[in-house]
Coordinates of C-alpha atoms in Angstrom, one line a residue:
M5 CA 114.6 170.5 146.4
I6 CA 116.0 170.3 149.8
Q7 CA 117.9 167.4 149.7
K8 CA 119.4 168.5 146.5
N9 CA 120.7 171.6 148.1
F10 CA 121.8 169.7 150.9
S11 CA 123.9 167.2 148.6
E12 CA 125.2 169.9 146.3
F13 CA 125.9 172.7 149.5
K14 CA 125.7 170.6 152.3
E15 CA 123.2 172.9 154.3
H16 CA 119.5 173.7 154.0
P17 CA 118.8 176.6 151.5
K18 CA 117.4 178.8 154.3
L19 CA 120.8 179.0 155.9
L20 CA 122.3 179.2 152.7
L21 CA 120.1 182.2 151.6
D22 CA 121.2 183.5 155.1
K23 CA 124.8 183.2 154.2
E24 CA 123.9 185.3 151.0
H25 CA 124.7 182.2 148.4
H26 CA 122.7 180.6 146.2
I27 CA 120.3 177.7 146.0
D28 CA 119.1 175.1 143.3
I29 CA 115.4 175.2 142.8
T30 CA 115.7 172.9 139.9
K31 CA 113.4 170.2 141.6
L32 CA 110.7 172.9 142.5
T33 CA 109.8 172.9 138.6
S34 CA 109.5 170.8 135.8
S35 CA 112.4 172.8 134.2
S36 CA 115.0 170.9 132.2
S37 CA 117.8 173.0 133.2
P38 CA 119.4 174.1 136.2
L39 CA 117.6 177.0 138.2
H40 CA 119.5 178.7 140.7
L41 CA 117.7 181.5 143.0
M42 CA 120.0 184.5 144.2
P43 CA 119.6 185.8 147.6
P44 CA 116.3 188.0 148.2
H45 CA 115.9 191.8 148.0
C46 CA 113.2 194.3 148.8
E47 CA 112.1 196.5 146.3
D48 CA 109.9 199.1 145.0
V49 CA 106.4 198.2 143.3
Q50 CA 107.4 200.6 140.8
S51 CA 111.0 199.4 140.2
K52 CA 111.6 199.4 136.7
R53 CA 113.7 196.1 136.4
S54 CA 113.8 195.6 132.9
L55 CA 113.8 191.0 133.9
T56 CA 110.8 188.9 133.6
K57 CA 108.5 189.0 136.8
V58 CA 107.2 185.6 137.6
M59 CA 104.8 185.2 140.9
F60 CA 106.8 182.3 143.5
S61 CA 103.1 180.7 143.9
D62 CA 102.6 180.3 139.9
F63 CA 106.6 178.9 139.7
I64 CA 105.7 176.0 142.4
A65 CA 102.6 175.5 140.7
D66 CA 103.9 174.6 137.0
S67 CA 100.7 177.5 136.0
V68 CA 103.7 179.8 134.2
V69 CA 105.9 179.1 131.7
I70 CA 109.9 179.3 132.7
P71 CA 111.3 181.9 130.7
K72 CA 114.6 181.1 128.7
E73 CA 116.7 183.4 130.3
N74 CA 117.1 185.3 134.3
F75 CA 114.1 185.9 135.5
E76 CA 112.8 187.7 138.6
L77 CA 111.0 185.7 141.0
I78 CA 108.6 187.5 143.6
T79 CA 108.1 185.8 146.5
W80 CA 106.1 188.6 148.3
E81 CA 104.1 192.0 147.3
S82 CA 102.7 194.2 150.0
R83 CA 99.4 195.6 149.6
I84 CA 99.6 198.6 151.6
P85 CA 101.9 201.0 151.9
P86 CA 104.8 201.2 151.7
Y87 CA 104.2 199.1 148.5
R88 CA 107.4 196.6 148.5
R89 CA 107.9 193.4 147.1
F90 CA 110.7 190.7 148.1
V91 CA 112.5 189.7 144.7
N92 CA 115.0 187.0 143.6
I93 CA 116.9 186.9 140.8
V94 CA 117.1 183.2 139.1
S95 CA 119.7 182.2 137.1
N96 CA 118.7 180.1 134.0
Y97 CA 121.8 178.2 133.8
D98 CA 122.0 175.9 130.3
D99 CA 125.3 174.0 129.2
E100 CA 126.5 177.4 127.6
M101 CA 126.5 178.8 130.7
N102 CA 127.5 176.3 132.6
F103 CA 130.5 175.6 130.2
H104 CA 131.8 179.3 130.9
H105 CA 131.3 179.2 135.0
T106 CA 132.9 176.0 134.6
E107 CA 135.7 177.3 133.0
N108 CA 136.2 180.3 135.1
L109 CA 136.4 178.3 138.2
L110 CA 138.9 176.4 136.8
L111 CA 140.9 179.3 136.3
K112 CA 140.5 180.1 139.9
V113 CA 141.3 176.4 140.7
H114 CA 144.5 176.3 138.8
M115 CA 145.9 179.2 140.3
I116 CA 145.7 178.0 143.8
V117 CA 147.1 174.7 142.0
E118 CA 150.3 176.6 140.8
E119 CA 150.8 178.8 143.9
A120 CA 150.5 175.6 146.2
E121 CA 153.1 173.8 143.6
G122 CA 155.5 176.5 144.6
R123 CA 155.2 176.0 148.6
H124 CA 156.4 173.8 151.0
I125 CA 153.3 172.1 152.6
T126 CA 154.0 170.1 155.6
N127 CA 151.0 170.2 156.9
S128 CA 149.3 166.3 155.5
K129 CA 145.9 166.9 155.8
M130 CA 146.3 169.8 153.5
L131 CA 148.4 167.6 151.4
L132 CA 145.3 165.2 151.3
Q133 CA 143.1 168.4 150.4
F134 CA 145.8 169.4 147.7
K135 CA 145.2 166.2 146.1
K136 CA 141.7 166.6 146.2
I137 CA 142.1 170.0 144.0
V138 CA 144.5 168.7 141.5
D139 CA 142.3 165.9 140.5
A140 CA 139.0 167.8 139.9
M141 CA 141.4 170.5 137.9
Y142 CA 142.3 168.0 135.8
Q143 CA 138.8 166.2 135.7
G144 CA 137.2 169.8 134.9
Y145 CA 140.1 170.1 132.0
H146 CA 139.0 166.6 130.4
V147 CA 135.3 167.5 130.9
L148 CA 135.7 171.0 129.0
D149 CA 138.1 169.0 126.3
I150 CA 135.2 166.1 125.6
I151 CA 132.9 168.8 125.3
K152 CA 134.6 171.4 122.9
N153 CA 135.5 168.2 121.1
S154 CA 132.1 166.1 121.0
I155 CA 132.0 167.8 117.2
L156 CA 130.3 165.9 114.4
C157 CA 131.2 166.2 111.0
K158 CA 130.1 164.2 108.2
S159 CA 132.9 162.0 108.6
R160 CA 135.6 161.4 111.1
P161 CA 139.0 163.1 109.8
E162 CA 141.1 160.3 109.6
E163 CA 138.2 158.4 107.3
Q164 CA 138.5 161.4 105.0
V165 CA 141.4 159.7 102.7
S166 CA 141.4 160.6 99.1
S167 CA 145.0 158.7 98.4
A168 CA 147.1 156.5 100.4
N169 CA 149.6 159.8 100.9
T170 CA 146.7 162.4 101.7
I171 CA 144.6 162.4 104.7
S172 CA 142.0 165.4 104.7
A173 CA 141.1 167.3 107.9
P174 CA 137.9 168.3 109.5
T175 CA 136.5 171.4 108.2
C176 CA 133.2 171.9 109.8
Y177 CA 133.0 172.7 113.4
V178 CA 129.5 173.1 115.1
N179 CA 128.8 174.6 118.3
P180 CA 128.6 171.3 120.5
F181 CA 125.9 172.7 123.0
R182 CA 123.8 172.7 119.8
T183 CA 123.6 169.3 118.4
S184 CA 121.4 166.6 119.9
Q185 CA 123.8 163.7 120.2
S186 CA 124.7 163.0 123.8
S187 CA 123.7 166.0 124.8
T188 CA 122.2 164.3 127.9
I189 CA 125.5 162.8 128.9
R190 CA 127.2 166.0 128.1
H191 CA 124.9 167.8 130.2
D192 CA 125.3 165.2 133.1
Q193 CA 128.9 165.3 133.0
L194 CA 129.4 169.0 132.8
K195 CA 126.8 169.3 136.0
S196 CA 128.5 167.0 137.8
T197 CA 132.1 168.6 137.1
L198 CA 131.1 172.2 138.0
D199 CA 129.2 171.1 141.3
S200 CA 133.0 169.3 142.1
L201 CA 134.2 172.1 141.3
E202 CA 131.5 174.6 143.2
T203 CA 132.4 172.4 146.3
I204 CA 135.9 172.4 145.7
V205 CA 136.0 176.0 145.6
S206 CA 133.7 177.1 148.3
S207 CA 136.0 174.4 150.6
M208 CA 139.1 176.3 149.7
T209 CA 139.2 179.1 152.2
E210 CA 140.8 177.5 155.0
F211 CA 143.5 176.1 152.4
V212 CA 144.4 179.6 151.2
Y213 CA 144.7 181.2 154.0
L214 CA 147.0 178.1 155.7
L215 CA 149.4 178.0 152.2
G216 CA 150.0 181.4 153.3
G217 CA 152.0 180.6 156.0
C218 CA 153.8 177.7 154.0
E219 CA 157.5 178.5 152.9
R220 CA 157.7 179.7 149.7
M221 CA 160.0 177.3 147.6
S222 CA 162.4 178.9 144.9
L223 CA 162.0 178.0 141.3
R224 CA 165.6 177.5 139.7
P225 CA 165.5 176.6 135.7
Y226 CA 166.6 173.1 136.7
D227 CA 163.6 172.8 138.6
T228 CA 161.5 174.0 135.7
Y229 CA 163.1 172.0 133.1
L230 CA 163.0 168.7 135.0
Y231 CA 159.0 169.2 135.6
F232 CA 158.4 169.2 131.7
D233 CA 161.1 167.0 130.8
N234 CA 160.8 164.6 133.0
F235 CA 156.7 164.1 134.1
M236 CA 156.3 165.7 137.7
F237 CA 152.9 165.8 136.3
G238 CA 150.0 164.6 139.3
R239 CA 153.2 163.8 141.5
Q240 CA 153.3 167.2 143.7
V241 CA 152.1 165.8 147.1
E242 CA 154.1 162.6 146.7
K243 CA 156.6 164.9 146.0
Q244 CA 155.8 166.9 149.6
Q245 CA 155.1 163.7 151.4
V246 CA 159.0 162.2 150.5
I247 CA 160.4 165.8 151.5
N248 CA 158.7 166.0 154.8
I249 CA 159.8 162.6 155.7
L250 CA 163.5 163.4 154.7
L251 CA 163.9 166.3 156.7
Q252 CA 162.0 164.8 160.0
E253 CA 164.0 163.8 163.1
N254 CA 164.7 159.9 162.8
L255 CA 163.0 158.6 166.1
P256 CA 165.3 156.7 168.6
P257 CA 167.7 154.6 168.5
F258 CA 167.9 157.5 165.6
A259 CA 168.7 155.0 162.7
P260 CA 168.5 155.7 159.4
T261 CA 165.2 156.2 158.6
V262 CA 163.9 153.8 155.7
L263 CA 161.3 155.2 153.0
P264 CA 160.3 152.6 150.4
I265 CA 159.0 154.2 146.5
I266 CA 157.1 151.5 145.4
G267 CA 155.4 151.4 141.6
P268 CA 155.4 149.8 138.5
S269 CA 157.5 150.3 135.8
R270 CA 157.8 153.7 134.4
V271 CA 155.1 155.8 136.4
G272 CA 157.6 158.2 137.3
K273 CA 159.8 157.0 140.9
R274 CA 163.5 157.7 139.5
T275 CA 161.7 161.1 138.3
L276 CA 160.0 161.4 141.4
V277 CA 163.3 160.8 143.5
A278 CA 165.5 162.9 140.9
H279 CA 162.8 165.6 141.6
V280 CA 163.8 165.3 145.9
C281 CA 166.8 165.3 145.3
N282 CA 167.1 168.2 143.8
N283 CA 165.1 170.2 146.1
E284 CA 166.8 173.1 147.5
I285 CA 165.5 172.4 150.7
V286 CA 166.6 168.9 150.2
R287 CA 170.1 169.7 148.7
S288 CA 171.2 172.1 151.8
H289 CA 169.6 170.0 154.5
F290 CA 171.8 166.8 153.6
S291 CA 175.9 166.5 153.4
S292 CA 175.6 164.3 150.2
I293 CA 173.5 162.1 148.3
L294 CA 173.9 158.8 147.3
H295 CA 172.8 156.7 144.5
L296 CA 173.6 153.4 144.7
N297 CA 171.9 150.0 142.7
G298 CA 170.4 146.8 144.9
E299 CA 172.3 144.7 143.5
N300 CA 175.8 145.4 144.7
I301 CA 174.7 146.9 148.2
M302 CA 176.4 144.2 149.9
K303 CA 179.9 145.6 147.9
M304 CA 179.7 149.1 150.0
E305 CA 182.3 149.0 152.2
C306 CA 181.8 150.4 156.0
E307 CA 183.7 153.6 155.3
T308 CA 181.5 154.5 152.3
F309 CA 179.5 155.9 155.2
T310 CA 180.6 158.9 157.0
E311 CA 179.6 160.3 160.2
R312 CA 177.7 163.4 158.3
R313 CA 173.8 163.7 157.8
D314 CA 173.4 161.7 154.4
L315 CA 170.8 160.8 152.0
V316 CA 171.1 157.2 150.2
V317 CA 169.1 156.4 147.5
V318 CA 168.9 152.6 146.8
E319 CA 166.9 151.2 143.4
F320 CA 165.8 147.3 143.7
T321 CA 165.2 145.5 140.2
A322 CA 165.0 142.1 142.3
D323 CA 164.1 141.1 145.8
T324 CA 167.1 140.7 147.6
D325 CA 168.1 138.2 150.8
D326 CA 166.6 139.5 154.2
D327 CA 170.0 138.9 155.8
N328 CA 171.6 141.1 152.9
W329 CA 169.9 144.1 153.9
K330 CA 170.7 143.7 157.8
K331 CA 174.2 143.7 157.1
F332 CA 174.0 146.7 154.6
Y333 CA 171.7 148.6 157.0
A334 CA 174.0 147.9 160.1
S335 CA 176.6 149.7 157.6
C336 CA 174.6 152.6 157.5
T337 CA 174.4 153.3 161.2
N338 CA 177.7 154.9 160.8
M339 CA 176.1 158.0 159.3
G340 CA 175.4 160.9 160.9
R341 CA 171.8 161.5 163.0
G342 CA 169.1 162.4 160.6
S343 CA 170.5 160.3 157.7
K344 CA 167.8 159.2 155.6
I345 CA 167.3 156.0 153.1
I346 CA 165.0 155.5 150.2
I347 CA 164.5 152.3 148.4
V348 CA 163.1 152.6 144.9
S349 CA 161.5 148.9 143.8
R350 CA 158.5 147.6 141.6
I351 CA 158.5 144.9 143.8
E352 CA 155.8 145.4 146.6
K353 CA 157.7 142.8 149.1
I354 CA 160.9 145.0 149.3
S355 CA 158.7 147.7 151.1
R356 CA 159.2 145.1 154.0
F357 CA 162.5 146.8 154.7
G358 CA 160.7 150.1 155.3
T359 CA 160.5 152.1 158.6
V360 CA 157.9 154.3 157.3
R361 CA 154.7 153.7 155.1
P362 CA 155.6 153.2 151.7
I363 CA 154.4 156.0 149.3
H364 CA 153.1 154.0 146.3
L365 CA 153.0 155.0 142.9
N366 CA 150.5 154.1 140.3
S367 CA 150.1 155.4 136.8
L368 CA 148.3 158.5 136.1
S369 CA 144.6 159.0 135.8
H370 CA 143.7 159.4 132.2
E371 CA 142.7 162.9 132.7
E372 CA 146.3 163.9 134.5
Y373 CA 147.7 161.7 131.5
S374 CA 146.0 163.4 128.8
Y375 CA 146.4 167.0 130.6
L376 CA 150.0 166.3 130.3
F377 CA 150.2 164.8 127.0
K378 CA 148.5 168.1 125.2
V379 CA 150.7 170.5 127.8
L380 CA 154.1 168.6 126.0
A381 CA 152.6 168.5 122.5
F382 CA 151.4 172.1 122.4
G383 CA 154.5 173.4 124.0
S384 CA 154.0 177.5 123.9
T385 CA 151.2 177.2 121.5
N386 CA 147.4 178.2 122.2
P387 CA 145.3 174.9 121.9
E388 CA 142.2 176.4 121.7
E389 CA 143.7 178.3 118.5
H390 CA 143.8 174.4 117.1
P391 CA 140.7 172.3 117.8
Q392 CA 141.4 169.7 115.1
L393 CA 145.0 168.9 117.2
V394 CA 143.2 168.7 120.2
S395 CA 140.2 166.4 118.9
I396 CA 143.7 164.3 117.9
A397 CA 145.8 164.5 120.5
N398 CA 142.2 163.2 122.5
E399 CA 142.3 160.7 120.3
L400 CA 146.2 159.4 121.0
T401 CA 146.1 159.5 124.4
V402 CA 143.7 157.0 124.7
L403 CA 145.8 154.9 122.5
L404 CA 148.5 155.3 124.5
G405 CA 147.3 153.6 127.2
G406 CA 149.2 156.1 130.1
S407 CA 152.8 155.2 128.5
F408 CA 155.3 158.2 129.7
I409 CA 158.1 156.9 126.9
T410 CA 155.8 156.6 123.9
A411 CA 153.6 160.0 125.3
N412 CA 157.1 162.2 125.2
V413 CA 158.5 160.9 122.0
F414 CA 154.9 161.7 120.4
A415 CA 154.7 165.0 122.0
D416 CA 158.3 165.7 120.8
I417 CA 157.2 165.2 117.0
F418 CA 154.3 167.2 117.5
R419 CA 155.5 170.0 119.2
K420 CA 158.2 170.6 116.6
N421 CA 155.4 170.2 113.3
Q422 CA 152.0 171.5 114.5
N423 CA 150.5 169.9 110.9
V424 CA 147.0 168.3 111.4
H425 CA 147.9 165.7 108.4
L426 CA 151.2 165.3 110.1
W427 CA 149.6 164.3 113.3
L428 CA 146.5 162.0 111.3
H429 CA 149.4 160.1 109.7
V430 CA 151.1 159.5 113.0
L431 CA 147.9 158.9 114.8
K432 CA 146.8 156.4 111.9
K433 CA 150.5 154.6 112.1
F434 CA 150.2 154.2 115.6
R435 CA 146.8 153.1 115.6
N436 CA 147.5 150.1 113.6
T437 CA 150.4 149.1 115.2
V438 CA 148.1 148.9 118.2
Q439 CA 145.9 146.9 116.6
K440 CA 148.9 144.9 114.9
N441 CA 149.8 143.7 118.7
F442 CA 146.5 142.8 120.2
L443 CA 146.0 140.7 117.3
E444 CA 149.3 138.8 117.1
F445 CA 149.7 139.2 121.1
R446 CA 146.3 140.1 122.8
E447 CA 147.2 142.9 124.7
H448 CA 148.2 146.9 124.4
P449 CA 151.7 147.7 123.5
K450 CA 152.2 149.4 126.8
L451 CA 151.5 146.1 128.8
L452 CA 153.6 143.7 126.9
L453 CA 156.4 146.3 127.4
E454 CA 155.6 146.3 131.3
K455 CA 156.1 142.3 131.0
E456 CA 159.0 142.4 129.3
H457 CA 157.6 141.3 126.2
H458 CA 158.5 142.3 122.9
I459 CA 156.2 144.5 120.5
D460 CA 155.8 144.8 116.5
I461 CA 156.7 148.2 115.5
T462 CA 156.7 147.6 111.7
K463 CA 153.6 149.6 110.9
L464 CA 154.8 152.2 113.2
A465 CA 157.9 152.9 111.4
S466 CA 156.4 151.9 107.7
S467 CA 158.9 149.4 107.4
S468 CA 159.0 146.4 104.7
S469 CA 160.7 144.0 107.2
Q470 CA 159.3 143.3 110.2
L471 CA 160.7 144.9 113.2
R472 CA 160.3 144.0 116.8
L473 CA 160.7 146.4 119.9
M474 CA 162.4 144.6 122.8
P475 CA 161.6 146.3 126.1
P476 CA 163.8 149.2 127.2
H477 CA 166.4 149.3 129.5
C478 CA 168.6 152.3 131.1
E479 CA 171.7 153.3 130.3
G480 CA 174.5 156.4 130.8
Y481 CA 175.7 158.3 127.9
G482 CA 178.8 156.7 128.3
S483 CA 177.7 153.2 126.8
K484 CA 179.8 151.9 124.1
R485 CA 177.5 149.8 122.6
R486 CA 178.2 149.5 118.9
L487 CA 174.8 149.2 117.3
T488 CA 173.2 152.1 115.4
K489 CA 171.4 154.0 117.3
V490 CA 168.2 155.6 115.9
M491 CA 165.4 158.3 117.6
F492 CA 162.2 156.9 118.2
S493 CA 160.9 160.1 117.2
D494 CA 163.2 160.1 113.8
L495 CA 161.6 156.4 113.0
I496 CA 158.2 157.2 113.5
A497 CA 158.3 160.5 111.4
D498 CA 159.9 158.8 108.5
S499 CA 162.9 161.0 108.8
V500 CA 165.6 158.4 108.7
V501 CA 166.3 155.2 107.0
V502 CA 165.7 152.1 109.1
P503 CA 168.9 150.0 109.6
K504 CA 169.2 146.7 108.0
E505 CA 170.8 145.4 111.2
D506 CA 169.4 145.1 114.6
F507 CA 169.7 148.7 115.8
E508 CA 169.2 150.7 119.0
L509 CA 166.0 153.0 119.4
V510 CA 166.7 155.6 121.6
A511 CA 163.2 156.3 123.1
W512 CA 164.3 159.4 125.5
E513 CA 167.5 161.8 126.6
S514 CA 168.0 163.1 129.9
R515 CA 169.8 167.0 128.5
I516 CA 170.3 167.2 132.9
S517 CA 172.0 165.2 135.2
P518 CA 172.1 162.5 135.8
Y519 CA 172.7 161.9 132.1
R520 CA 170.8 158.8 131.1
R521 CA 168.8 157.6 128.6
I522 CA 166.1 155.1 127.5

């Protein structure tokens, strides 16, 4: 029991009770559900409390049946006047109680996360703590989703097919805490998540206190739109790290600081930089922000850079010669004191040009990605009111494999039409597409595109002729390509006639500057 409390709360049970903190006494008995002992109080023996009373000695000796509800544990009674006794209330946590307790803790954690997202955090240790808080929040939401949707019906919804064009929706939803299958797994997941959240909440006091001293950032309509439309999820820590480096003074001899941002294809590197560059503090700090293509840096004239404090963003799609970089960097010394250079690439070797430690972006965890997708897919609709759709969304996020582009496309379709039959139809088509590519190329479509390999989307488009999707590229709206353009969402929703010739599939369009599309 002592080890359990040290593991859970980092202190001896006596010290916890001294601090008016509950302790876990599950190990003191053979109870199958968690038991939490509240701090003791003293009362008259004649007290009329309605809770069941249990002697502590009987409790430890397993000579009494543990009540299913909360009960009072009598640790000591006086046999001489004044007749008093020490009583601890024991909270008999079952999974349903833990579930609601987890929901309440998540609400508190989410409140702190939203507040922190609106602050300029310069303390690196606070950023590490913030990352832990955010990770715990996403994990918590994910586990609650699993439990909410571990609902067993007579058959899976997508298998209830009455005809080629009709897919029945699930009609029976039962309390997941009253089903036996996987109950142990659910209990362990919930308990682990609750323990993690309780630990996070108990250690947030200093973080919240220091957060109050951080400058508040104004949130403009642009920032709000970019946050949702360009997937600024799970990148708040990295965004703050980039901003902090950009605002620091350069070290002697005061040459421009070079910050590499490295990560695989389509994990949000450009989006992160765009969000940083549109931050009000950053925009007011630099005289101008210049975006360059790494392959063309040698075409830049020295006169391009003035003595003003500028920010230069260079994107490399391929490695470059060290001499070329040295010449380019030498020309950047003409820039004013405090100027900075950000280099963006998926190539790890490019980080050798950095003068500070690189920031690495990886794919979002499944928990973050699942949360992101549901926010985009449901929009202003409350997912709690549509458990069937949530179940479909959860399965689709697994199939999507972490792809931002397809998440945006499918979420756009779902947000416009929150119909169970449509969602199931789209889910079935994408599952068939994933299976088709696994059979043909032995890999998930997302991984194939990352390797610049085409994928088969015939099943996704309900086409009678074979369709191969080439790896995506990014272009401006002014592109003069003559191929017919089709929106990816229209193709999936079967709301467009598939051209007989080659055509361009527009997966994503920016509605704000810089106007780009994939």
